XYZ file of C-alpha atoms in Angstrom:
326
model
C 108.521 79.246 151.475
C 109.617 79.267 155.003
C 112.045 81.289 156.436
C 114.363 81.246 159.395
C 115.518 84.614 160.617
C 117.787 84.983 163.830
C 116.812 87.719 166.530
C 120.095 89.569 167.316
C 121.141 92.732 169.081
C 119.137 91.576 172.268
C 121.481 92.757 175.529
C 121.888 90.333 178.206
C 118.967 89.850 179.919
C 118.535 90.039 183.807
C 115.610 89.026 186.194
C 112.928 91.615 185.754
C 113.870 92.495 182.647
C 111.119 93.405 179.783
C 111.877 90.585 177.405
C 108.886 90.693 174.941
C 109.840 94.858 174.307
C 113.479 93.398 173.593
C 112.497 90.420 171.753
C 109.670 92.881 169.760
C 112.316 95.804 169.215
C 114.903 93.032 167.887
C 112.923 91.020 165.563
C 110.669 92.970 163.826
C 107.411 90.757 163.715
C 105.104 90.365 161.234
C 101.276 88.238 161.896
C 101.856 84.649 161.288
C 104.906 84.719 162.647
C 106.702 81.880 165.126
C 108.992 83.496 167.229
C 111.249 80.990 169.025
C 112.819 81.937 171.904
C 115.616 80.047 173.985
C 114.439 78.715 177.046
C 117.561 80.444 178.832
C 116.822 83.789 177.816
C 113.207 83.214 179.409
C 114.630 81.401 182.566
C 117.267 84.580 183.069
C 114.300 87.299 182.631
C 112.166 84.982 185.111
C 115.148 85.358 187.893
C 115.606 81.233 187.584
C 119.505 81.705 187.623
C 120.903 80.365 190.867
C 124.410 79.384 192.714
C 124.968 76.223 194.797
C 125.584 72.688 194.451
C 124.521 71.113 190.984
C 123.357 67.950 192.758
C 121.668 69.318 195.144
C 119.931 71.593 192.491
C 119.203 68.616 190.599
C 117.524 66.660 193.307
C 114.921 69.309 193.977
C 114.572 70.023 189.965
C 113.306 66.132 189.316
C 110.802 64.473 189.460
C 112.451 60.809 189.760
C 114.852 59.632 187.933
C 114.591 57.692 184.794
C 118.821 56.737 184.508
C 121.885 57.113 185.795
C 124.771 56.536 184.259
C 128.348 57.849 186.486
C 127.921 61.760 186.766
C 125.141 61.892 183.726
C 121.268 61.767 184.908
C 118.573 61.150 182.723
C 115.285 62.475 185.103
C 111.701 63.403 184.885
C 111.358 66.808 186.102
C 108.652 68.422 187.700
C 107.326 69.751 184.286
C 106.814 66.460 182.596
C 110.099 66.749 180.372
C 112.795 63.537 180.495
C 115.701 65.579 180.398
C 119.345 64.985 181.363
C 120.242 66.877 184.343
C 116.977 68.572 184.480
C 117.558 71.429 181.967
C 119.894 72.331 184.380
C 122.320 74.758 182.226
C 125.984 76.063 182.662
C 126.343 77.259 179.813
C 125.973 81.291 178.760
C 125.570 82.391 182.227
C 128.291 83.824 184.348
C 130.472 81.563 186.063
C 129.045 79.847 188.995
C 125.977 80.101 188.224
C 123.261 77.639 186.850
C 120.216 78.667 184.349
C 117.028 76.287 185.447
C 114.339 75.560 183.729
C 111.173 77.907 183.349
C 108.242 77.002 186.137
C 105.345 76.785 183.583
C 107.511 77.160 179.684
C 103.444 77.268 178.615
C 102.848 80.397 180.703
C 106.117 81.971 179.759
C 104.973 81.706 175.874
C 101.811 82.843 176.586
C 102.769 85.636 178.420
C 105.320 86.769 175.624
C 102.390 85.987 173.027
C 100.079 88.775 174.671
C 102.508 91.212 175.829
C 103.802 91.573 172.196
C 100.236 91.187 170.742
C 99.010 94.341 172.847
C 98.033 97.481 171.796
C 97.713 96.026 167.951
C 100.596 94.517 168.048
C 101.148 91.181 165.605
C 99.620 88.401 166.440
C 102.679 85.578 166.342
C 102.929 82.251 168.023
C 105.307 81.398 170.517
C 107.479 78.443 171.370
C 109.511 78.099 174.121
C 112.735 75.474 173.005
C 115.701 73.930 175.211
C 118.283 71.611 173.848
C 117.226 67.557 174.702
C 119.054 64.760 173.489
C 116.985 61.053 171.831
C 117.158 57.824 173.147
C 119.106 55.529 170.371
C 120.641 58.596 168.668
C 123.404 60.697 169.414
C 123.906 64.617 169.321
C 120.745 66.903 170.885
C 118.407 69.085 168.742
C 115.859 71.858 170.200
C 112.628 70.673 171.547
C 109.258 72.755 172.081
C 108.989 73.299 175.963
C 106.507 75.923 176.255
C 103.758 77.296 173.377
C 101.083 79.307 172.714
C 98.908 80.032 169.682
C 100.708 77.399 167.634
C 99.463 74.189 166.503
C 101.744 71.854 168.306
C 100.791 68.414 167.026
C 99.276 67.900 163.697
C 97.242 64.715 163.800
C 96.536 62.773 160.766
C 94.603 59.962 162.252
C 91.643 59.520 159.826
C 93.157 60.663 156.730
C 94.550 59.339 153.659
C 97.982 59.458 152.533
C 98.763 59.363 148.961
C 97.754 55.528 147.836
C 94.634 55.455 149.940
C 96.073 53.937 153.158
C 93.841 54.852 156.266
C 96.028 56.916 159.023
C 95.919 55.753 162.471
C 98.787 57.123 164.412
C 101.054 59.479 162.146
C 100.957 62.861 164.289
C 103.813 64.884 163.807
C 104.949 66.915 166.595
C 105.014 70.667 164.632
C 106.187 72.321 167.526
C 109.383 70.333 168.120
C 110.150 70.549 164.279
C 109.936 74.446 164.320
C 112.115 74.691 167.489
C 114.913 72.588 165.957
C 114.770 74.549 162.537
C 115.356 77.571 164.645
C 118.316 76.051 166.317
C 119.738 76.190 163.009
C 120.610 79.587 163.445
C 120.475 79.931 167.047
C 122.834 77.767 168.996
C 124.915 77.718 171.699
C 127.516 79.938 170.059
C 125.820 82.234 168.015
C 124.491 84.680 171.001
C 121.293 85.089 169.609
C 118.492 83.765 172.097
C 115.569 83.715 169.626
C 114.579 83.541 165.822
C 111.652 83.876 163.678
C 109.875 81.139 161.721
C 108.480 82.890 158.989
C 105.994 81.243 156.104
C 103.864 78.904 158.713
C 100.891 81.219 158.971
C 98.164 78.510 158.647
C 99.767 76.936 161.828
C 99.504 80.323 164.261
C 96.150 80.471 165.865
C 93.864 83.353 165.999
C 94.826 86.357 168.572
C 93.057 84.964 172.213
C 93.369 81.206 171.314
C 96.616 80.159 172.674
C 96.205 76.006 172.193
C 96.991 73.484 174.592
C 100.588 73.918 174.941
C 103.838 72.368 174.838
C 102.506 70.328 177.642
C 100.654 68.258 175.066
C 104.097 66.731 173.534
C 104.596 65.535 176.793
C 103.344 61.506 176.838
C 101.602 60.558 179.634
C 103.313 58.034 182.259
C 100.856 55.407 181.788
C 101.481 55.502 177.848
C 105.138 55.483 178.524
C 107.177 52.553 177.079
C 110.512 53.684 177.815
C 110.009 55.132 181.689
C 113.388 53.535 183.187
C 116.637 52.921 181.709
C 117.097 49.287 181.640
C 119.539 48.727 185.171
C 117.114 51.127 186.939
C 113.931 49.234 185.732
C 115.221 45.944 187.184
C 116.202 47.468 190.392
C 112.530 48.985 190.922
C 111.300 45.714 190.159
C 112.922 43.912 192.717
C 112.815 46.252 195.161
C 108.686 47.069 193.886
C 109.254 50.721 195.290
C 107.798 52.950 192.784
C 105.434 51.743 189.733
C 105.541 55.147 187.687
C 108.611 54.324 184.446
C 106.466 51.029 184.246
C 103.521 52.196 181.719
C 100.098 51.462 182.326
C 99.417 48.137 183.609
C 99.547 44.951 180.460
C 96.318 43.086 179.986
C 95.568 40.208 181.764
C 96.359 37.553 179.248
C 99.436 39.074 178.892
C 100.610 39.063 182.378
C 99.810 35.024 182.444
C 101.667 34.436 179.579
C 104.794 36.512 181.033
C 104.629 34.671 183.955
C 103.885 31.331 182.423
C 107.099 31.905 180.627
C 109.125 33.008 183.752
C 108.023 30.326 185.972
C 106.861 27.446 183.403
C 106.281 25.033 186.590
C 104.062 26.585 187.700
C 99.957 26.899 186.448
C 98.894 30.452 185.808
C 95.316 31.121 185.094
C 92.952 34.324 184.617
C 89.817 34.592 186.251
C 86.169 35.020 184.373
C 87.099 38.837 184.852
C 89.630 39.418 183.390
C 91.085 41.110 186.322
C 92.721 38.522 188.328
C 95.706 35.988 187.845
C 96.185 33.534 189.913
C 99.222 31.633 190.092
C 99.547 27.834 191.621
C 103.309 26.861 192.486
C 104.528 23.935 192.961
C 105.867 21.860 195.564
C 109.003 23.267 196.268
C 111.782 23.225 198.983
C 111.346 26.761 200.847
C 114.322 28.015 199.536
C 113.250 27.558 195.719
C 110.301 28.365 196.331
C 110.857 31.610 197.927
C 112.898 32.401 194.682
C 109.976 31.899 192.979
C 107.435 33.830 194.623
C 109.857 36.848 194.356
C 110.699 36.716 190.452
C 107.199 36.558 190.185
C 106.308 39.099 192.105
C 108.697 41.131 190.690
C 107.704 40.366 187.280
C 103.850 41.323 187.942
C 105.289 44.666 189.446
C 107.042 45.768 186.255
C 103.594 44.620 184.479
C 101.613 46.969 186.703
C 99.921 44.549 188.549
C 99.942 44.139 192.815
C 99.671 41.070 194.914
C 95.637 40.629 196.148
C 94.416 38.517 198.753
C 93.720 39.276 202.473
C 94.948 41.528 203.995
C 97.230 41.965 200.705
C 98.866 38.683 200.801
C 98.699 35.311 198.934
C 97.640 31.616 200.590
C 100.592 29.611 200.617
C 101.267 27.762 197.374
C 99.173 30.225 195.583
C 99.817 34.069 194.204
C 97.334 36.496 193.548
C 97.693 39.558 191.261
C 95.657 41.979 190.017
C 96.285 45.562 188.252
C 97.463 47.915 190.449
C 95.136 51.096 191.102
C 95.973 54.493 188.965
């Protein structure tokens, strides 16, 4: 049976404060245990509570941005996460003031892990969780930011499910599943900035083993399907500024068949490599043409490809890609 318990009678927390003793005096922790504990309360013990303009804030918090949509910003911040606004948090916190982010949510978990695990204290896991919201779904539930000595993802590839069926690519992601059952009875409103996940023993790792983190949730860009909302990955194609939001670069074939498609006048071809296309336009006014050469271009930019040729550029009539370097 699992159990969600909430951690309350914690005081407000400051910068300095000793938040595993509070967290440790509040909840009393048994081995096995998860304790999840609110971003905020972490970021307001770490001194990452600040004044000053939320934009300005915001700018130095991301990454890039992924979308933006009026006021609301979808970005990438410097920790990996696709957030909107950051993290960036004005709720619970006195007026004027913003809650950021933790620096490293992994090192704030596995600090809390060992401080409370000292001196024979229990060995628990810890996960670090902040609100996020889904692409295609409304509402936000509690993600995993930071963890240590919990199993985060639970891979089946290789085994069988219940009629025999190979697994490939179910993996669940433990972590984010414990944070939002914890939400349950944490919340915005409820004042209570942690709660135990009790009954999960077999997924807490022995004391010293802390796991790779919350930072494995986090997909690599390359592997990234959904990098740019859909008005911000057209601009970056046109103006080919910045490939990251793209993915990795599409195969070969791929990109010739794209572009076939695009520009069916003209004859697109692959090289013996693999790791060329060529494309042959035809004979054009300079005006259409021109068209041409840039919605193919732009095209091969949003498939991860680059012009080649010398000195980077393409013989006249012709166009030259090839996958642009990592």
């Amino acid at each position: 049976m699992i159990t969600v318990l909430p951690v309350t009678g914690v005081p407000e927390v400051g910068p300095g404060d000793d938040l595993p003793t509070l967290l440790a005096a509040a909840a009393a922790l048994r081995d096995g245990d998860v304790l999840v504990v609110t971003s905020k309360v972490v970021s307001k013990a770490e001194g990452r509570v600040v004044t000053g303009d939320k934009a300005e804030i915001l700018e130095r918090e991301a990454e890039r941005v992924v979308a933006r949509r009026g006021p609301t910003s979808i970005v990438r911040t410097r920790q990996g996460l696709v957030m909107a606004a950051a993290g960036i948090d004005a709720s619970n916190t006195a007026p004027g003031t913003l809650v950021l982010l933790p620096t490293d949510p992994d090192a704030s978990a596995r600090h809390l892990r060992e401080a409370i695990g000292e001196s024979g204290g229990p060995n628990v896991g810890v996960l670090v969780s902040d609100t996020s919201g889904r692409a295609w779904r409304t509402g936000q539930t509690d993600i995993a930011v930071g963890a240590a000595g919990v199993v985060v993802l639970d891979d089946h590839a290789g085994r069988d499910d219940g009629y025999g069926n190979l697994l490939a690519v179910t993996a669940p992601a433990v972590a984010d599943e414990i944070t939002a059952a914890a939400d349950l009875v944490t919340g915005k409103l409820s004042r209570s900035p942690a709660a135990v996940v009790r009954g999960l023993d077999g997924l807490v790792l022995p004391r010293g083993r802390h796991g790779p983190g919350a930072a494995a949730l986090v997909r690599p860009e390359t592997q990234d399907m959904f990098g740019l909302g859909s008005r911000e990955a057209v601009v970056e194609a046109l103006l080919r500024r910045d490939g990251r939001g793209f993915g990795g670069p599409a195969d070969a074939y791929a990109v010739a068949e794209t572009l076939s498609r695009v520009a069916p006048e003209a004859t697109v071809s692959v090289d013996a490599d693999g790791d060329r296309v060529e494309v042959a336009l035809p004979a054009l006014g300079d005006r259409a043409q021109g068209v041409m050469e840039e919605r193919t271009a732009a095209l091969a930019f949003a498939l991860g490809w680059r012009p080649h040729g010398p000195h980077g550029e393409s013989a006249a009539g012709r166009l030259g890609f090839a996958p642009a370097a990592p």
